[in-house]
PDB file of C-alpha atoms in Angstrom:
ATOM      1  CA  UNK A 371     -11.718  11.358   2.601  1.00  0.00           C
ATOM      2  CA  UNK A 372      -9.871   8.465   1.007  1.00  0.00           C
ATOM      3  CA  UNK A 373     -11.418   7.074  -2.157  1.00  0.00           C
ATOM      4  CA  UNK A 374     -11.154   3.346  -2.743  1.00  0.00           C
ATOM      5  CA  UNK A 375     -11.259   2.010  -6.265  1.00  0.00           C
ATOM      6  CA  UNK A 376     -10.165  -0.704  -8.672  1.00  0.00           C
ATOM      7  CA  UNK A 377      -7.154  -1.307 -10.884  1.00  0.00           C
ATOM      8  CA  UNK A 378      -7.781  -3.675 -13.780  1.00  0.00           C
ATOM      9  CA  UNK A 379      -5.049  -5.100 -16.027  1.00  0.00           C
ATOM     10  CA  UNK A 380      -6.792  -6.253 -19.174  1.00  0.00           C
ATOM     11  CA  UNK A 381      -3.467  -7.370 -20.667  1.00  0.00           C
ATOM     12  CA  UNK A 382      -3.392 -10.385 -18.344  1.00  0.00           C
ATOM     13  CA  UNK A 383      -7.133 -11.052 -17.951  1.00  0.00           C
ATOM     14  CA  UNK A 384      -8.112 -14.343 -19.591  1.00  0.00           C
ATOM     15  CA  UNK A 385     -11.867 -13.739 -19.392  1.00  0.00           C
ATOM     16  CA  UNK A 386     -12.335 -16.759 -17.124  1.00  0.00           C
ATOM     17  CA  UNK A 387     -15.149 -14.979 -15.204  1.00  0.00           C
ATOM     18  CA  UNK A 388     -13.975 -16.253 -11.812  1.00  0.00           C
ATOM     19  CA  UNK A 389     -14.311 -12.679 -10.490  1.00  0.00           C
ATOM     20  CA  UNK A 390     -17.890 -12.563 -11.750  1.00  0.00           C
ATOM     21  CA  UNK A 391     -18.702 -15.928 -10.181  1.00  0.00           C
ATOM     22  CA  UNK A 392     -17.074 -15.005  -6.850  1.00  0.00           C
ATOM     23  CA  UNK A 393     -19.112 -11.788  -6.743  1.00  0.00           C
ATOM     24  CA  UNK A 394     -22.326 -13.595  -7.639  1.00  0.00           C
ATOM     25  CA  UNK A 395     -21.664 -16.213  -4.952  1.00  0.00           C
ATOM     26  CA  UNK A 396     -20.645 -13.667  -2.296  1.00  0.00           C
ATOM     27  CA  UNK A 397     -23.828 -11.654  -2.922  1.00  0.00           C
ATOM     28  CA  UNK A 398     -26.067 -14.759  -3.212  1.00  0.00           C
ATOM     29  CA  UNK A 399     -27.470 -13.632  -6.561  1.00  0.00           C
ATOM     30  CA  UNK A 400     -29.890 -15.753  -8.576  1.00  0.00           C
ATOM     31  CA  UNK A 401     -29.717 -16.106 -12.346  1.00  0.00           C
ATOM     32  CA  UNK A 402     -29.854 -12.686 -13.987  1.00  0.00           C
ATOM     33  CA  UNK A 403     -28.339  -9.882 -11.939  1.00  0.00           C
ATOM     34  CA  UNK A 404     -24.561  -9.480 -11.909  1.00  0.00           C
ATOM     35  CA  UNK A 405     -22.722  -6.940  -9.779  1.00  0.00           C
ATOM     36  CA  UNK A 406     -19.481  -7.657 -11.713  1.00  0.00           C
ATOM     37  CA  UNK A 407     -19.603  -8.445 -15.407  1.00  0.00           C
ATOM     38  CA  UNK A 408     -16.935  -9.793 -17.730  1.00  0.00           C
ATOM     39  CA  UNK A 409     -17.256  -8.943 -21.416  1.00  0.00           C
ATOM     40  CA  UNK A 410     -15.203 -10.112 -24.400  1.00  0.00           C
ATOM     41  CA  UNK A 411     -14.726  -7.872 -27.425  1.00  0.00           C
ATOM     42  CA  UNK A 412     -13.407  -9.113 -30.766  1.00  0.00           C
ATOM     43  CA  UNK A 413     -12.578  -7.427 -34.025  1.00  0.00           C
ATOM     44  CA  UNK A 414     -10.105  -6.934 -36.789  1.00  0.00           C
ATOM     45  CA  UNK A 415      -9.740  -8.918 -39.967  1.00  0.00           C
ATOM     46  CA  UNK A 416      -7.358 -11.575 -41.101  1.00  0.00           C
ATOM     47  CA  UNK A 417      -4.410 -11.472 -40.670  1.00  0.00           C
ATOM     48  CA  UNK A 418      -4.825  -8.978 -37.787  1.00  0.00           C
ATOM     49  CA  UNK A 419      -7.659 -10.116 -35.520  1.00  0.00           C
ATOM     50  CA  UNK A 420      -7.847  -8.869 -31.936  1.00  0.00           C
ATOM     51  CA  UNK A 421      -9.750  -9.613 -28.743  1.00  0.00           C
ATOM     52  CA  UNK A 422      -9.803  -8.291 -25.216  1.00  0.00           C
ATOM     53  CA  UNK A 423     -11.726  -8.844 -22.004  1.00  0.00           C
ATOM     54  CA  UNK A 424     -13.245  -6.249 -19.707  1.00  0.00           C
ATOM     55  CA  UNK A 425     -14.161  -6.954 -16.087  1.00  0.00           C
ATOM     56  CA  UNK A 426     -16.328  -4.171 -14.675  1.00  0.00           C
ATOM     57  CA  UNK A 427     -18.370  -3.518 -11.541  1.00  0.00           C
ATOM     58  CA  UNK A 428     -19.487  -0.361  -9.757  1.00  0.00           C
ATOM     59  CA  UNK A 429     -16.680   2.148 -10.135  1.00  0.00           C
ATOM     60  CA  UNK A 430     -17.506   3.979  -6.889  1.00  0.00           C
ATOM     61  CA  UNK A 431     -17.339   7.207  -8.853  1.00  0.00           C
ATOM     62  CA  UNK A 432     -16.229  10.511  -7.373  1.00  0.00           C
ATOM     63  CA  UNK A 433     -19.381  12.034  -8.885  1.00  0.00           C
ATOM     64  CA  UNK A 434     -21.812   9.116  -9.200  1.00  0.00           C
ATOM     65  CA  UNK A 435     -25.021   9.754 -11.146  1.00  0.00           C
ATOM     66  CA  UNK A 436     -26.924   7.123  -9.167  1.00  0.00           C
ATOM     67  CA  UNK A 437     -26.595   8.769  -5.735  1.00  0.00           C
ATOM     68  CA  UNK A 438     -28.314  12.116  -6.422  1.00  0.00           C
ATOM     69  CA  UNK A 439     -30.981  10.380  -8.521  1.00  0.00           C
ATOM     70  CA  UNK A 440     -32.039   8.012  -5.724  1.00  0.00           C
ATOM     71  CA  UNK A 441     -35.254   9.514  -4.284  1.00  0.00           C
ATOM     72  CA  UNK A 442     -35.020   7.649  -0.958  1.00  0.00           C
ATOM     73  CA  UNK A 443     -31.328   8.042  -0.130  1.00  0.00           C
ATOM     74  CA  UNK A 444     -30.788   4.278  -0.468  1.00  0.00           C
ATOM     75  CA  UNK A 445     -27.601   5.053  -2.409  1.00  0.00           C
ATOM     76  CA  UNK A 446     -24.911   7.088  -0.683  1.00  0.00           C
ATOM     77  CA  UNK A 447     -21.134   7.489  -0.547  1.00  0.00           C
ATOM     78  CA  UNK A 448     -19.558   6.076   2.588  1.00  0.00           C
ATOM     79  CA  UNK A 449     -17.627   8.854   4.327  1.00  0.00           C
ATOM     80  CA  UNK A 450     -14.511   6.951   5.333  1.00  0.00           C
ATOM     81  CA  UNK A 451     -13.609   5.475   1.936  1.00  0.00           C
ATOM     82  CA  UNK A 452     -15.909   6.836  -0.785  1.00  0.00           C
ATOM     83  CA  UNK A 453     -17.590   3.510  -1.510  1.00  0.00           C
ATOM     84  CA  UNK A 454     -21.018   3.945  -3.116  1.00  0.00           C
ATOM     85  CA  UNK A 455     -23.195   1.964  -0.728  1.00  0.00           C
ATOM     86  CA  UNK A 456     -26.754   0.690  -1.070  1.00  0.00           C
ATOM     87  CA  UNK A 457     -29.244   0.460   1.803  1.00  0.00           C
ATOM     88  CA  UNK A 458     -31.682  -2.216   0.661  1.00  0.00           C
ATOM     89  CA  UNK A 459     -34.156  -1.290   3.425  1.00  0.00           C
ATOM     90  CA  UNK A 460     -34.548   2.212   1.965  1.00  0.00           C
ATOM     91  CA  UNK A 461     -34.737   1.018  -1.651  1.00  0.00           C
ATOM     92  CA  UNK A 462     -38.222   1.153  -3.204  1.00  0.00           C
ATOM     93  CA  UNK A 463     -37.212  -0.522  -6.464  1.00  0.00           C
ATOM     94  CA  UNK A 464     -37.960   2.513  -8.647  1.00  0.00           C
ATOM     95  CA  UNK A 465     -34.876   1.781 -10.808  1.00  0.00           C
ATOM     96  CA  UNK A 466     -33.866   5.421 -11.244  1.00  0.00           C
ATOM     97  CA  UNK A 467     -30.319   4.416 -10.323  1.00  0.00           C
ATOM     98  CA  UNK A 468     -30.235   1.721 -13.006  1.00  0.00           C
ATOM     99  CA  UNK A 469     -31.138   4.328 -15.616  1.00  0.00           C
ATOM    100  CA  UNK A 470     -28.738   6.924 -14.190  1.00  0.00           C
ATOM    101  CA  UNK A 471     -25.543   4.877 -14.055  1.00  0.00           C
ATOM    102  CA  UNK A 472     -23.642   5.006 -17.366  1.00  0.00           C
ATOM    103  CA  UNK A 473     -21.837   1.790 -16.362  1.00  0.00           C
ATOM    104  CA  UNK A 474     -24.969  -0.269 -15.622  1.00  0.00           C
ATOM    105  CA  UNK A 475     -23.764  -1.066 -12.107  1.00  0.00           C
ATOM    106  CA  UNK A 476     -27.036  -1.079 -10.121  1.00  0.00           C
ATOM    107  CA  UNK A 477     -29.047  -4.184 -10.986  1.00  0.00           C
ATOM    108  CA  UNK A 478     -32.765  -4.721 -10.463  1.00  0.00           C
ATOM    109  CA  UNK A 479     -33.416  -7.937  -8.523  1.00  0.00           C
ATOM    110  CA  UNK A 480     -36.846  -9.134  -9.612  1.00  0.00           C
ATOM    111  CA  UNK A 481     -37.312 -11.550  -6.699  1.00  0.00           C
ATOM    112  CA  UNK A 482     -36.828  -8.709  -4.182  1.00  0.00           C
ATOM    113  CA  UNK A 483     -38.454  -5.936  -6.190  1.00  0.00           C
ATOM    114  CA  UNK A 484     -35.396  -3.854  -5.314  1.00  0.00           C
ATOM    115  CA  UNK A 485     -32.012  -2.902  -6.653  1.00  0.00           C
ATOM    116  CA  UNK A 486     -28.619  -4.208  -5.577  1.00  0.00           C
ATOM    117  CA  UNK A 487     -25.047  -3.318  -6.530  1.00  0.00           C
ATOM    118  CA  UNK A 488     -21.371  -3.837  -5.856  1.00  0.00           C
ATOM    119  CA  UNK A 489     -20.335  -2.326  -2.536  1.00  0.00           C
ATOM    120  CA  UNK A 490     -16.668  -3.279  -3.022  1.00  0.00           C
ATOM    121  CA  UNK A 491     -17.472  -5.964  -0.429  1.00  0.00           C
ATOM    122  CA  UNK A 492     -17.465  -3.293   2.292  1.00  0.00           C
ATOM    123  CA  UNK A 493     -18.314  -5.953   4.882  1.00  0.00           C
ATOM    124  CA  UNK A 494     -15.147  -7.876   3.975  1.00  0.00           C
ATOM    125  CA  UNK A 495     -13.040  -4.692   3.848  1.00  0.00           C
ATOM    126  CA  UNK A 496     -14.232  -3.800   7.341  1.00  0.00           C
ATOM    127  CA  UNK A 497     -12.807  -7.163   8.508  1.00  0.00           C
ATOM    128  CA  UNK A 498      -9.471  -6.518   6.774  1.00  0.00           C
ATOM    129  CA  UNK A 499     -10.202  -8.823   3.832  1.00  0.00           C
ATOM    130  CA  UNK A 500     -10.150  -8.225   0.086  1.00  0.00           C
ATOM    131  CA  UNK A 501     -13.232  -7.891  -2.122  1.00  0.00           C
ATOM    132  CA  UNK A 502     -14.366 -11.322  -3.353  1.00  0.00           C
ATOM    133  CA  UNK A 503     -13.602 -10.514  -7.002  1.00  0.00           C
ATOM    134  CA  UNK A 504     -10.039  -9.411  -6.213  1.00  0.00           C
ATOM    135  CA  UNK A 505      -9.326 -12.422  -3.997  1.00  0.00           C
ATOM    136  CA  UNK A 506     -10.665 -14.819  -6.646  1.00  0.00           C
ATOM    137  CA  UNK A 507      -8.760 -13.448  -9.658  1.00  0.00           C
ATOM    138  CA  UNK A 508      -6.272 -16.144 -10.643  1.00  0.00           C
ATOM    139  CA  UNK A 509      -4.269 -13.821 -12.892  1.00  0.00           C
ATOM    140  CA  UNK A 510      -4.235 -10.963 -10.345  1.00  0.00           C
ATOM    141  CA  UNK A 511      -5.750  -8.721 -13.026  1.00  0.00           C
ATOM    142  CA  UNK A 512      -7.872  -7.003 -10.368  1.00  0.00           C
ATOM    143  CA  UNK A 513      -6.582  -4.976  -7.448  1.00  0.00           C
ATOM    144  CA  UNK A 514      -8.225  -2.501  -5.100  1.00  0.00           C
ATOM    145  CA  UNK A 515      -6.994   0.261  -2.867  1.00  0.00           C
ATOM    146  CA  UNK A 516      -6.791   4.011  -2.551  1.00  0.00           C
ATOM    147  CA  UNK A 517      -7.442   5.163  -6.101  1.00  0.00           C
ATOM    148  CA  UNK A 518      -4.814   7.916  -6.005  1.00  0.00           C
ATOM    149  CA  UNK A 519      -2.152   5.386  -4.980  1.00  0.00           C
ATOM    150  CA  UNK A 520      -3.295   3.001  -7.726  1.00  0.00           C
ATOM    151  CA  UNK A 521      -3.116   5.826 -10.273  1.00  0.00           C
ATOM    152  CA  UNK A 522       0.389   6.782  -9.145  1.00  0.00           C
ATOM    153  CA  UNK A 523       1.511   3.184  -9.515  1.00  0.00           C
ATOM    154  CA  UNK A 524      -0.360   2.227 -12.713  1.00  0.00           C
ATOM    155  CA  UNK A 525      -1.346   5.455 -14.438  1.00  0.00           C
ATOM    156  CA  UNK A 526      -4.664   7.199 -14.817  1.00  0.00           C
ATOM    157  CA  UNK A 527      -6.694   5.593 -17.579  1.00  0.00           C
ATOM    158  CA  UNK A 528     -10.414   4.926 -17.302  1.00  0.00           C
ATOM    159  CA  UNK A 529     -11.231   5.741 -20.926  1.00  0.00           C
ATOM    160  CA  UNK A 530     -11.378   2.622 -23.025  1.00  0.00           C
ATOM    161  CA  UNK A 531     -13.813   1.274 -25.588  1.00  0.00           C
ATOM    162  CA  UNK A 532     -16.718   0.750 -24.877  1.00  0.00           C
ATOM    163  CA  UNK A 533     -16.873   2.629 -21.549  1.00  0.00           C
ATOM    164  CA  UNK A 534     -18.432   6.096 -21.390  1.00  0.00           C
ATOM    165  CA  UNK A 535     -16.179   9.130 -21.097  1.00  0.00           C
ATOM    166  CA  UNK A 536     -14.736   9.221 -17.585  1.00  0.00           C
ATOM    167  CA  UNK A 537     -15.491  12.936 -17.242  1.00  0.00           C
ATOM    168  CA  UNK A 538     -19.173  12.027 -16.757  1.00  0.00           C
ATOM    169  CA  UNK A 539     -18.701  10.512 -13.289  1.00  0.00           C
ATOM    170  CA  UNK A 540     -14.940  10.413 -12.564  1.00  0.00           C
ATOM    171  CA  UNK A 541     -14.845   6.665 -11.859  1.00  0.00           C
ATOM    172  CA  UNK A 542     -12.512   5.318  -9.183  1.00  0.00           C
ATOM    173  CA  UNK A 543     -10.945   3.012 -11.727  1.00  0.00           C
ATOM    174  CA  UNK A 544      -7.692   2.774 -13.609  1.00  0.00           C
ATOM    175  CA  UNK A 545      -7.052   0.304 -16.398  1.00  0.00           C
ATOM    176  CA  UNK A 546      -3.986  -1.102 -18.104  1.00  0.00           C
ATOM    177  CA  UNK A 547      -5.470  -1.468 -21.561  1.00  0.00           C
ATOM    178  CA  UNK A 548      -4.655  -3.352 -24.735  1.00  0.00           C
ATOM    179  CA  UNK A 549      -4.013  -1.020 -27.679  1.00  0.00           C
ATOM    180  CA  UNK A 550      -7.277  -2.147 -29.311  1.00  0.00           C
ATOM    181  CA  UNK A 551      -9.261  -0.922 -26.300  1.00  0.00           C
ATOM    182  CA  UNK A 552      -7.844   2.584 -26.292  1.00  0.00           C
ATOM    183  CA  UNK A 553     -10.203   5.340 -27.436  1.00  0.00           C
TER     184      UNK A 553
END
């Protein structure tokens, strides 16, 4: 099975949140839930301050914690590409997945009484299009594709501050990080 994932270049990300907005719009989300989140981290002291941005969504992990903890089977890995999918019809809104995911990817949607999450825009991929967040990124800081190919091209780094240790879930993510973000 191929495993699709994300490459994120934080060295060029400006923190504009266009990826976050495109995802929110594509998924018709109200105020509150976000399937892609952009964070800004700052630190240091004069004369050496630093800042970096982090754009993160579901990492479609090789060993996701959310999938085995879903009591109804609403969360599952798609066979052909490893995307962690969500079947809203099977979801009972118990939120076990939200507590299981160390990345906070599944989001409870109050209005529906159910959970939702990034599906890497599987519907767009099936039509030969890019995920909304990738297509919207003005700086081209986000890419998607077969994670092994992305790792060969960009390296294999998913361990940055403040993300959890990648050995927990083996995320399908590789990041070009600023030196301040390295663990």
